[in-house]
Coordinates of C-alpha atoms and ligand atoms in Angstrom, one line a residue:
M295 CA 22.7 -21.6 19.5
Y296 CA 20.1 -22.2 16.9
K297 CA 21.4 -22.2 13.4
R298 CA 18.7 -24.0 11.4
F299 CA 15.0 -23.9 11.4
Y300 CA 14.7 -27.5 12.5
N301 CA 16.4 -26.6 15.7
F302 CA 13.3 -24.6 16.6
G303 CA 11.3 -27.9 16.8
L304 CA 9.0 -26.8 14.1
S305 CA 6.5 -29.1 12.4
D306 CA 7.3 -30.7 9.0
E307 CA 4.5 -28.7 7.5
V308 CA 6.1 -25.4 8.5
L309 CA 9.7 -26.6 7.8
N310 CA 8.7 -27.7 4.3
A311 CA 7.0 -24.4 3.6
L312 CA 10.0 -22.4 4.7
S313 CA 12.3 -24.5 2.5
E314 CA 9.9 -24.0 -0.5
M315 CA 10.2 -20.3 0.2
G316 CA 14.0 -20.5 -0.1
F317 CA 14.6 -19.8 3.6
E318 CA 17.7 -21.8 4.4
K319 CA 18.5 -20.5 7.8
P320 CA 17.0 -18.1 10.3
T321 CA 18.0 -14.4 10.2
P322 CA 19.4 -13.0 13.4
I323 CA 16.1 -11.5 14.5
Q324 CA 14.3 -14.8 13.8
E325 CA 17.0 -16.7 15.7
S326 CA 16.4 -14.6 18.8
A327 CA 12.6 -14.1 18.5
V328 CA 11.2 -17.4 17.3
P329 CA 12.1 -19.6 20.3
P330 CA 10.6 -17.3 23.0
A331 CA 7.6 -16.6 20.8
L332 CA 7.0 -20.3 20.4
E333 CA 7.0 -20.6 24.2
G334 CA 4.3 -18.0 24.3
L335 CA 6.2 -15.1 25.8
D336 CA 5.4 -11.5 24.9
I337 CA 8.1 -10.1 22.6
I338 CA 9.4 -6.7 21.8
G339 CA 11.5 -7.0 18.7
Q340 CA 13.8 -4.3 17.4
A341 CA 15.4 -4.6 14.1
Q342 CA 15.4 -2.5 11.1
T343 CA 13.6 -3.2 7.9
G344 CA 14.7 -6.1 5.7
T345 CA 15.8 -8.3 8.5
G346 CA 13.0 -10.8 8.3
K347 CA 10.7 -9.6 11.1
T348 CA 7.6 -10.9 9.3
A349 CA 8.7 -14.5 9.6
A350 CA 10.0 -13.8 13.1
F351 CA 6.4 -13.5 14.2
G352 CA 4.8 -15.4 11.3
I353 CA 6.5 -18.7 12.0
P354 CA 5.3 -18.9 15.6
I355 CA 1.8 -17.8 14.6
I356 CA 1.5 -20.5 12.0
E357 CA 3.2 -23.2 14.1
K358 CA 0.8 -22.6 16.9
G359 CA -2.4 -22.3 14.9
T360 CA -4.9 -24.6 13.1
R361 CA -7.4 -24.0 10.3
G362 CA -10.7 -22.9 11.9
K363 CA -13.5 -20.4 11.4
V364 CA -12.8 -17.5 13.7
P365 CA -9.4 -15.6 13.7
Y366 CA -7.0 -16.7 16.4
A367 CA -4.3 -14.2 15.5
I368 CA -4.4 -10.5 14.4
I369 CA -1.6 -8.4 13.1
L370 CA -1.8 -4.6 12.9
A371 CA 0.3 -2.9 10.2
P372 CA 0.6 0.7 9.2
T373 CA -0.2 0.6 5.4
R374 CA -2.3 -1.4 3.0
E375 CA 0.7 -2.4 1.0
L376 CA 2.4 -3.8 4.1
A377 CA -0.8 -5.6 5.2
V378 CA -1.0 -7.3 1.8
Q379 CA 2.6 -8.3 2.0
V380 CA 2.5 -9.7 5.5
A381 CA -0.7 -11.7 4.6
Q382 CA 1.1 -13.1 1.5
E383 CA 4.1 -14.2 3.5
L384 CA 1.9 -15.8 6.2
N385 CA -0.1 -17.7 3.5
K386 CA 3.2 -19.1 2.2
I387 CA 4.3 -20.2 5.6
G388 CA 0.9 -21.6 6.4
K389 CA 0.4 -23.3 3.1
N390 CA 0.8 -26.9 4.2
K391 CA -1.3 -26.3 7.3
G392 CA -4.1 -24.7 5.3
I393 CA -4.1 -21.7 7.5
L394 CA -5.7 -18.7 5.8
S395 CA -4.5 -15.2 6.4
V396 CA -6.4 -12.2 4.9
P397 CA -5.5 -8.6 4.6
I398 CA -8.1 -6.0 5.7
Y399 CA -7.4 -2.4 4.7
G400 CA -9.1 0.8 3.8
G401 CA -9.6 1.4 0.1
Q402 CA -10.9 -2.1 -0.6
S403 CA -14.6 -2.7 -0.6
I404 CA -15.7 -3.4 2.9
E405 CA -18.5 -5.7 1.7
R406 CA -15.9 -7.9 0.1
Q407 CA -13.9 -8.1 3.3
I408 CA -17.0 -8.9 5.3
R409 CA -17.8 -11.8 2.9
S410 CA -14.3 -13.2 3.3
L411 CA -14.4 -12.8 7.1
K412 CA -17.7 -14.7 7.1
K413 CA -16.3 -17.6 5.2
G414 CA -13.7 -18.1 7.9
V415 CA -10.3 -16.6 8.4
D416 CA -7.5 -17.7 10.7
V417 CA -5.2 -14.7 10.7
V418 CA -6.3 -11.2 10.1
V419 CA -3.7 -8.7 8.9
G420 CA -5.1 -5.2 9.0
T421 CA -4.6 -1.5 9.1
P422 CA -5.8 -0.1 12.4
G423 CA -8.5 2.2 10.9
R424 CA -10.2 -0.5 8.9
V425 CA -9.9 -3.1 11.7
L426 CA -11.7 -0.7 14.0
D427 CA -14.3 -0.2 11.4
H428 CA -15.0 -3.9 11.3
I429 CA -15.1 -4.1 15.1
R430 CA -17.7 -1.4 15.2
R431 CA -19.8 -3.1 12.5
R432 CA -19.4 -6.4 14.4
T433 CA -18.1 -8.0 11.3
L434 CA -14.8 -9.0 13.0
N435 CA -14.9 -11.4 15.9
L436 CA -11.9 -11.0 18.2
K437 CA -13.1 -13.3 21.0
N438 CA -10.8 -16.1 20.0
I439 CA -7.7 -14.0 19.4
R440 CA -4.7 -15.6 21.2
I441 CA -1.9 -13.8 19.4
L442 CA -1.6 -10.1 18.6
V443 CA 1.2 -8.5 16.7
L444 CA 1.9 -4.8 16.2
D445 CA 4.1 -4.6 13.1
E446 CA 6.1 -1.5 12.4
A447 CA 4.8 0.0 15.6
D448 CA 6.8 3.2 15.3
E449 CA 5.3 3.9 11.9
M450 CA 1.8 3.3 13.2
L451 CA 2.6 5.8 15.9
N452 CA 3.9 8.4 13.4
M453 CA 0.7 8.0 11.3
G454 CA -1.5 8.8 14.2
F455 CA -3.0 5.4 14.7
I456 CA -2.2 5.3 18.4
D457 CA -5.8 5.9 19.7
D458 CA -7.2 3.3 17.2
I459 CA -4.6 0.8 18.4
E460 CA -5.4 1.3 22.1
T461 CA -9.1 0.9 21.3
I462 CA -8.5 -2.3 19.5
L463 CA -6.2 -3.6 22.2
R464 CA -9.0 -3.1 24.7
D465 CA -11.2 -5.3 22.6
I466 CA -8.9 -8.3 22.5
P467 CA -9.0 -10.9 25.3
E468 CA -6.3 -10.2 27.9
E469 CA -5.3 -13.8 27.9
R470 CA -3.1 -13.5 24.8
Q471 CA 0.4 -13.3 23.6
T472 CA 1.4 -9.9 22.3
M473 CA 4.4 -9.2 20.0
L474 CA 5.5 -5.8 19.0
F475 CA 8.0 -5.1 16.2
S476 CA 9.6 -1.8 15.5
A477 CA 12.8 -0.5 14.0
T478 CA 13.0 2.2 16.6
M479 CA 11.7 2.4 20.2
P480 CA 10.4 5.9 21.0
K481 CA 9.0 6.5 24.5
E482 CA 5.4 6.3 23.3
I483 CA 6.0 2.7 22.1
M484 CA 7.6 1.8 25.4
R485 CA 4.6 3.2 27.2
I486 CA 2.2 1.0 25.1
A487 CA 4.4 -2.0 25.7
A488 CA 4.4 -1.4 29.5
K489 CA 0.7 -0.9 29.6
Y490 CA -0.5 -3.8 27.3
M491 CA 2.2 -6.4 27.4
N492 CA 3.0 -8.9 30.0
N493 CA 6.7 -9.1 31.1
P494 CA 7.9 -8.8 27.5
R495 CA 11.2 -10.3 26.4
R496 CA 13.2 -7.8 24.4
V497 CA 15.1 -9.0 21.4
A498 CA 17.2 -6.7 19.3
V499 CA 19.5 -6.9 16.4
D500 CA 22.2 -4.3 16.4
A501 CA 21.0 -1.6 13.9
K502 CA 24.5 -0.4 13.3
N503 CA 25.9 -3.7 12.1
M504 CA 22.8 -4.3 9.9
V505 CA 23.1 -1.0 8.0
V506 CA 26.8 -0.6 7.6
L507 CA 27.6 -4.2 6.6
K508 CA 25.4 -4.3 3.5
I509 CA 24.6 -0.8 2.4
K510 CA 27.1 1.6 1.0
Q511 CA 26.0 5.1 2.0
V512 CA 27.1 8.2 0.2
F513 CA 25.9 11.8 -0.1
Y514 CA 26.2 14.4 -2.8
E515 CA 26.0 18.0 -2.3
V516 CA 23.5 19.3 -4.8
R517 CA 21.6 22.5 -5.0
E518 CA 17.9 22.1 -5.2
E519 CA 17.6 23.2 -8.9
Y520 CA 20.2 20.7 -10.1
K521 CA 18.9 17.6 -8.3
I522 CA 17.1 16.2 -11.4
K523 CA 20.3 16.5 -13.4
A524 CA 22.4 14.9 -10.6
L525 CA 19.9 12.1 -10.4
T526 CA 19.9 11.3 -14.1
R527 CA 23.7 11.4 -14.2
L528 CA 23.9 8.9 -11.4
L529 CA 21.3 6.7 -13.1
D530 CA 23.2 6.8 -16.3
V531 CA 26.5 6.0 -14.8
E532 CA 25.6 3.5 -12.1
D533 CA 23.0 1.6 -14.2
P534 CA 21.0 0.4 -11.2
S535 CA 18.6 -2.5 -11.5
L536 CA 15.8 -0.9 -9.5
T537 CA 15.9 2.5 -7.9
L538 CA 13.6 3.8 -5.2
V539 CA 13.6 7.6 -5.1
F540 CA 12.2 9.3 -2.0
C541 CA 10.7 12.7 -2.0
H542 CA 9.3 14.7 0.8
T543 CA 6.0 15.8 -0.7
K544 CA 3.5 14.3 -3.1
R545 CA 4.0 17.2 -5.4
E546 CA 7.7 16.6 -5.6
V547 CA 7.0 12.9 -6.3
D548 CA 4.8 13.9 -9.3
E549 CA 7.4 16.4 -10.5
V550 CA 10.4 14.1 -10.3
A551 CA 8.6 11.1 -11.9
G552 CA 7.2 13.4 -14.6
K553 CA 10.6 14.8 -15.4
L554 CA 12.2 11.3 -15.5
Q555 CA 9.4 10.1 -17.8
Q556 CA 9.9 13.0 -20.1
M557 CA 13.6 12.2 -20.3
G558 CA 12.9 8.7 -21.4
Y559 CA 13.4 6.8 -18.1
Y560 CA 11.1 4.1 -17.1
A561 CA 9.8 5.8 -14.0
G562 CA 6.6 5.6 -11.9
A563 CA 5.2 7.3 -8.9
I564 CA 3.3 6.3 -5.8
H565 CA 1.9 8.4 -3.0
G566 CA -1.3 8.7 -0.9
D567 CA -3.3 10.5 -3.5
F568 CA -3.3 7.6 -6.0
T569 CA -6.0 5.0 -5.8
Q570 CA -5.2 1.7 -4.3
S571 CA -5.4 0.0 -7.7
H572 CA -3.0 2.4 -9.2
R573 CA -0.6 1.9 -6.4
D574 CA -0.9 -1.9 -6.7
E575 CA -0.3 -1.7 -10.4
M576 CA 2.8 0.5 -9.9
M577 CA 4.2 -2.0 -7.4
E578 CA 3.6 -4.9 -9.7
K579 CA 5.4 -3.1 -12.6
F580 CA 8.3 -2.1 -10.3
K581 CA 8.7 -5.7 -9.1
K582 CA 8.6 -7.0 -12.6
G583 CA 11.1 -4.3 -13.7
D584 CA 8.6 -2.7 -16.2
I585 CA 9.4 0.5 -14.4
E586 CA 13.0 0.8 -13.1
I587 CA 12.6 3.8 -11.0
L588 CA 9.8 4.2 -8.4
V589 CA 9.4 7.7 -6.9
A590 CA 7.6 7.7 -3.6
T591 CA 6.8 9.4 -0.4
D592 CA 7.9 7.8 2.9
V593 CA 4.5 6.6 3.8
A594 CA 3.7 5.0 0.5
A595 CA 6.9 3.1 0.4
R596 CA 6.7 2.0 4.0
G597 CA 7.6 -1.6 4.7
L598 CA 7.6 -2.6 1.0
D599 CA 9.6 -5.6 0.3
I600 CA 11.0 -5.5 -3.1
T601 CA 14.0 -7.8 -3.4
D602 CA 16.1 -6.2 -6.1
V603 CA 16.3 -2.6 -5.2
S604 CA 19.9 -1.8 -5.8
H605 CA 19.7 2.0 -5.2
V606 CA 17.8 4.1 -2.7
V607 CA 18.0 7.8 -3.4
N608 CA 17.0 10.4 -0.8
Y609 CA 16.1 13.1 -3.3
S610 CA 15.1 15.1 -0.4
I611 CA 16.9 14.5 2.9
P612 CA 14.9 12.5 5.4
Q613 CA 13.2 14.6 8.1
N614 CA 14.6 12.5 10.9
P615 CA 17.2 9.7 11.5
D616 CA 14.5 7.0 11.8
S617 CA 13.1 7.8 8.5
Y618 CA 16.6 7.6 7.1
I619 CA 17.0 4.1 8.4
H620 CA 13.7 3.0 7.1
R621 CA 14.3 4.4 3.6
I622 CA 17.7 2.9 3.2
G623 CA 16.4 -0.4 4.6
R624 CA 14.6 -0.8 1.2
T625 CA 17.9 -1.8 -0.3
G626 CA 20.4 -4.4 0.7
R627 CA 17.5 -6.8 1.5
A628 CA 18.0 -10.4 2.5
G629 CA 21.7 -10.4 2.2
K630 CA 22.1 -8.4 -1.0
S631 CA 24.2 -5.3 -1.1
G632 CA 22.8 -2.0 -1.9
I633 CA 23.7 1.7 -2.3
A634 CA 22.0 4.5 -0.5
I635 CA 22.4 8.0 -1.9
T636 CA 21.4 11.2 -0.2
F637 CA 21.2 14.6 -1.8
V638 CA 22.2 17.3 0.5
T639 CA 21.8 21.0 -0.1
P640 CA 24.4 23.3 1.5
R641 CA 21.9 24.3 4.1
E642 CA 21.2 20.7 5.1
Y643 CA 24.6 19.7 6.3
R644 CA 23.5 19.9 9.9
Q645 CA 20.6 17.6 9.3
L646 CA 23.0 15.1 7.7
R647 CA 25.3 15.1 10.7
L648 CA 22.3 14.6 13.0
I649 CA 21.3 11.6 11.0
E650 CA 24.8 10.2 11.1
R651 CA 25.1 10.6 14.8
S652 CA 21.7 9.1 15.7
A653 CA 21.8 6.3 13.2
K654 CA 25.4 5.6 14.3
T655 CA 26.4 5.4 10.7
R656 CA 28.9 7.1 8.4
I657 CA 27.7 8.7 5.2
E658 CA 30.6 9.4 2.8
K659 CA 30.8 12.4 0.6
A660 CA 31.0 11.5 -3.0
K661 CA 31.5 13.4 -6.3
L662 CA 28.9 13.4 -9.0
P663 CA 30.0 11.8 -12.2
T664 CA 31.5 14.1 -14.7
R665 CA 30.2 14.5 -18.3
D666 CA 33.1 12.2 -19.5
E667 CA 32.1 9.5 -17.1
V668 CA 28.5 9.7 -18.2
R669 CA 29.7 9.4 -21.8
R670 CA 32.0 6.5 -21.1
A671 CA 29.2 4.7 -19.3
R672 CA 26.9 5.3 -22.2
E673 CA 29.5 4.0 -24.7
Q674 CA 29.9 0.9 -22.7
E675 CA 26.2 0.4 -22.6
I676 CA 25.9 0.8 -26.3
L677 CA 28.8 -1.6 -26.9
D678 CA 27.0 -4.2 -24.8
E679 CA 23.7 -3.6 -26.6
I680 CA 25.4 -4.1 -30.0
D681 CA 26.9 -7.3 -28.7
D682 CA 23.4 -8.5 -27.8
I683 CA 22.0 -7.5 -31.1
I684 CA 24.6 -9.3 -33.1
K685 CA 24.4 -12.4 -30.9
D686 CA 20.6 -12.5 -31.2
E687 CA 20.8 -11.7 -34.9
N688 CA 18.4 -8.8 -34.5
H689 CA 20.3 -6.8 -37.1
S690 CA 19.6 -8.8 -40.2
G691 CA 16.9 -6.5 -41.4
Y692 CA 19.5 -3.8 -41.9
L693 CA 22.1 -5.8 -43.8
D694 CA 20.7 -4.6 -47.2
M695 CA 21.3 -1.0 -46.2
V696 CA 24.8 -1.8 -45.2
D697 CA 25.4 -3.7 -48.5
E698 CA 24.2 -0.6 -50.4
L699 CA 26.5 1.7 -48.5
S700 CA 29.4 -0.6 -48.6
S701 CA 29.7 -0.3 -52.4
R702 CA 30.5 3.4 -51.7
Y703 CA 32.3 3.5 -48.3
P704 CA 34.5 1.4 -46.1
L705 CA 32.6 -0.6 -43.5
R706 CA 34.5 1.1 -40.7
D707 CA 33.1 4.5 -41.8
I708 CA 29.6 3.1 -42.1
A709 CA 29.6 1.7 -38.6
A710 CA 31.1 4.8 -37.1
S711 CA 28.4 7.0 -38.8
A712 CA 25.7 4.7 -37.5
L713 CA 27.1 5.1 -34.0
S714 CA 27.2 8.9 -34.4
L715 CA 23.4 8.8 -34.9
I716 CA 23.1 7.1 -31.5
F717 CA 25.5 9.5 -29.9
S718 CA 24.1 12.7 -31.3
D719 CA 22.0 13.0 -28.2
I720 CA 25.1 13.2 -26.0
E721 CA 27.2 15.3 -28.3
S722 CA 24.6 18.1 -28.2
D723 CA 25.0 18.1 -24.4
E724 CA 28.7 18.8 -24.7
D725 CA 28.2 22.5 -24.1
E726 CA 26.8 21.8 -20.6
D727 CA 28.9 22.8 -17.8
D728 CA 29.9 20.3 -15.2
A729 CA 29.3 22.7 -12.4
F730 CA 25.7 22.8 -13.5
T731 CA 25.9 26.5 -14.1
D732 CA 23.2 26.3 -16.8
G733 CA 21.1 23.8 -14.9
L734 CA 18.2 22.1 -16.5
S735 CA 15.5 23.6 -14.4
S736 CA 16.6 27.1 -13.8
A737 CA 13.6 28.8 -15.3
K738 CA 15.5 31.8 -16.6
N739 CA 17.1 29.7 -19.3
Y740 CA 13.8 28.5 -20.6
V741 CA 11.0 30.1 -22.6
R742 CA 7.5 28.9 -22.8
L743 CA 6.0 28.1 -26.1
F744 CA 2.3 27.9 -26.8
M745 CA 1.1 25.0 -29.0
T746 CA -2.3 24.5 -30.5
V747 CA -2.8 20.9 -29.6
G748 CA -4.2 19.4 -26.4
K749 CA -5.8 16.5 -24.7
R750 CA -8.8 16.8 -26.9
D751 CA -6.7 15.9 -29.9
R752 CA -5.7 12.7 -28.0
V753 CA -2.2 14.0 -27.7
R754 CA 0.0 12.9 -24.8
V755 CA 3.1 14.5 -23.3
A756 CA 5.2 11.8 -24.9
D757 CA 3.7 12.7 -28.4
I758 CA 4.7 16.4 -27.9
V759 CA 8.2 15.4 -26.7
R760 CA 8.6 13.2 -29.8
S761 CA 7.3 15.7 -32.3
I762 CA 9.6 18.4 -30.9
A763 CA 12.6 16.2 -30.5
S764 CA 12.4 14.8 -34.0
G765 CA 11.1 17.9 -35.7
A766 CA 13.8 20.2 -34.3
N767 CA 16.3 17.4 -33.9
I768 CA 17.0 18.1 -30.3
P769 CA 17.3 15.5 -27.4
G770 CA 14.0 15.0 -25.6
R771 CA 15.6 15.6 -22.3
K772 CA 16.3 19.2 -23.2
I773 CA 12.5 19.9 -23.2
G774 CA 11.3 21.3 -19.9
N775 CA 7.9 21.2 -18.3
I776 CA 4.9 20.4 -20.5
A777 CA 1.5 21.5 -19.5
L778 CA -1.3 19.8 -21.4
F779 CA -4.7 21.5 -21.5
D780 CA -7.8 20.5 -23.4
K781 CA -7.2 22.5 -26.6
F782 CA -3.7 23.7 -26.2
S783 CA -0.4 23.2 -24.3
F784 CA 2.6 25.0 -23.0
V785 CA 6.1 23.6 -23.5
E786 CA 9.3 24.9 -21.9
I787 CA 12.2 25.0 -24.2
P788 CA 15.8 26.2 -23.6
R789 CA 16.0 29.8 -24.7
D790 CA 18.7 29.1 -27.3
L791 CA 16.7 26.4 -29.0
A792 CA 13.4 28.1 -29.0
D793 CA 13.7 29.6 -32.5
R794 CA 14.8 26.2 -33.9
V795 CA 11.7 24.6 -32.3
I796 CA 9.3 27.2 -33.6
S797 CA 10.6 27.1 -37.1
S798 CA 10.6 23.4 -37.4
V799 CA 7.5 22.4 -35.5
D800 CA 5.2 25.3 -36.4
N801 CA 2.8 24.3 -39.2
S802 CA 3.8 20.6 -38.9
V803 CA 1.3 17.8 -38.4
L804 CA 0.8 15.9 -35.2
N805 CA -1.8 13.1 -34.9
G806 CA -3.3 14.2 -38.2
R807 CA -3.7 17.8 -37.1
K808 CA -1.7 20.8 -38.2
I809 CA -0.2 22.6 -35.2
R810 CA 0.9 26.1 -34.6
V811 CA 3.7 27.0 -32.2
Q812 CA 4.5 30.5 -30.9
P813 CA 6.1 32.1 -27.8
A814 CA 3.6 32.1 -25.0
R815 CA 2.4 35.4 -23.6
A816 CA 3.7 36.2 -20.1
K817 CA 2.0 34.9 -17.0
K818 CA 1.4 31.2 -16.2
P819 CA -2.1 30.0 -16.3
A820 CA -3.4 29.4 -12.8
A821 CA -4.2 25.8 -13.3
F822 CA -1.1 24.1 -14.2
E823 CA -2.0 20.6 -15.3
R824 CA 0.5 17.9 -15.8
N825 CA -0.2 14.7 -17.5
L826 CA 1.9 12.0 -15.8
C827 CA 1.6 8.6 -17.3
Ligands
ADP1178 P1 11.2 -6.7 7.7 O1 9.8 -6.9 8.2 O2 12.2 -6.9 8.8 O3 11.4 -5.4 7.0 P2 10.7 -8.9 5.9 O4 10.1 -9.8 6.9 O5 9.8 -8.1 5.0 O6 11.6 -7.8 6.7 O7 11.8 -9.7 5.1 C1 12.6 -9.2 4.1 C2 12.8 -10.2 3.0 O8 13.7 -11.2 3.5 C3 11.6 -10.8 2.5 O9 11.7 -11.0 1.1 C4 11.6 -12.2 3.2 O10 10.8 -13.1 2.4 C5 13.1 -12.5 3.2 N1 13.4 -13.4 4.3 C6 13.0 -13.4 5.6 N2 13.5 -14.3 6.3 C7 14.4 -15.0 5.5 C8 15.3 -16.1 5.7 N3 15.4 -16.7 6.9 N4 16.0 -16.5 4.7 C9 15.9 -15.9 3.5 N5 15.1 -14.8 3.2 C10 14.3 -14.4 4.2
MG1179 MG1 8.2 -5.9 8.2

C-alpha cells in the first residue's frame, strides 16, 4: 500500500514540512488513518502512545485547511502539556501553509488566550474545561469548525471530562468530520462514537506488536520500604539517559524526588499541585537533560512526548492495564528501544498477572543488581570519566600536586590513593546487606537529630547534607529525611552514625552561623515540611 508520504497526494508545502521534521515515512497508524481522513471520513483510531497519532490527524487537518480568521478545526486533549505539544506539532506541519494552531488550557491567563483568539486562529487545541469556558464567554467561535478531533479520548474520560465534551460536541456544526483517537476503547468511548460520529472508519494498530517489539519489560519484587534503594541501584547500574518514574500519589512523587535529590541524583518532580510554569520548567529541563530523572503521577505525564526516555519505572504498580500501557509507552518512542521496569510487592502479584493478561504482554522477572554489580558499574563509569578528563586536559591544574607527591611515592600508589578518595563512598556501603535487611528507610534504624539552623538562615537541604557528609565524613545518601523549619531542622541519621555526626557537626559553622546538634526529643512535629528543590 502506501509507503511514503507523497503517496498520500499531499501538497508540496506539507511534504516539505514533514521532511524538515525528519519524518521519512508514515508510521502504521498514519498509513491507515491519513488516506480515509483526507477523504473526509470519520475515523476511530486505536494505537498506543508513541505511534504518531498526532500527525495521523494533523496531516489531514493541515492539508485540508487554509490560513483564515476563524478556527476551522478543533482538537480536544486531556492535559495542558498535551495541548501544547499537539499545537507545536501542528504548527510545524502547517509552517509552509502559514496555518496557525494555538493551545488553550486552564492555568494560562484567559485574557491572553482571548487576545490571541481575536487575532485569528486556524486550529484550536484545548483542554475541555477551558474550551467550554471560552464557549460560555463567547470568545471562541465554533461556527466554522469542519474538523473535530478527540485526542487521548480514554484519558479525557478517566479525568471526568465526558460531560464537558458532550456539551462542546453539541455546539459544533453537525456537518463536520470527527476523528477520535484513543489507546483503548472502553464502552463509554464507543457510546460517544456511536452517538456523535457518522459511520466511522476504524483503524487500529495491534497494541501487542507495538509494545513487545520495542520495549523490554521486566519486574522486580521489592518490598515497599526498599523501593528507593532498588531504584538507585538500577539507576547506578543501568546508567539510563532519561528515566521517567511513575508514582501513584502526589505525596509519593514528592518523597521519591526528594530522596533522589538528597542522594545526589538529578531528579525533578511534576504533579497536579505544581503551577503550570513550574511544570513547564521541569519538562524543559528534562528534555534538555538538566534533570535525568523525572518523577511524576500518571496524569501529569500523560501524552508527553519526550524522545530520549530510555527507562520507565513503575515505582508503584499501575492501577489498571491501560495505565500500564500508557506509562510504558513513554519509552521506546519513534522506533527507539526502551526498558520498562515495574516494582511489585509480594501482595501485588495478582495485579501484575492481570496487567499481563489484559495487555497481552509478558513481563519477565528480573533480579536486582548486587552490590558487586553496582560497584563494577561505578568503576567503569569512573574509568570513563578519567578517560574524558585526560583527553580534554582537565587535569592540568593538579599536576603540581602529583609532582610534589611523586618525589616521595611511586605514581601507581598516588593514582590508587586518589581513586580511593572517590570510592570511599562505596566502600562505606560495604556492610550493607544485599537482601536489604537493613534497608534505607526502615525508620527503626534511624535517629532524628535536632539542628539549630533553618530556612531563616538561608540554609537549604543540600547545605545540610553537605555539612554533615563532609563534617562527619559519611556519604550523603546515608542521610535520611530532612525537615527544614524556619529556625531549626530535623535530620534522620542511621543510628550507628549518630554519635559521629553529633561530635563532628555540633559547634561547627554553616553559612557563617555556629550550629548546635543534638538528638531530637521524641514525637514528630505535626507539620512536616520538606524543601524539595
Ligand atoms: P502518540 O500521539 O501516538 O502518542 P506522537 O504523535 O506524540 O504519538 O508521536 C510520537 C513521536 O514520534 C513524536 O516525537 C513525533 O514527532 C514522532 N513521529 C510521528 N510520526 C513520525 C514519522 N512518520 N516519522 C518519524 N517520527 C514520527
Ligand atoms: Mg498523542
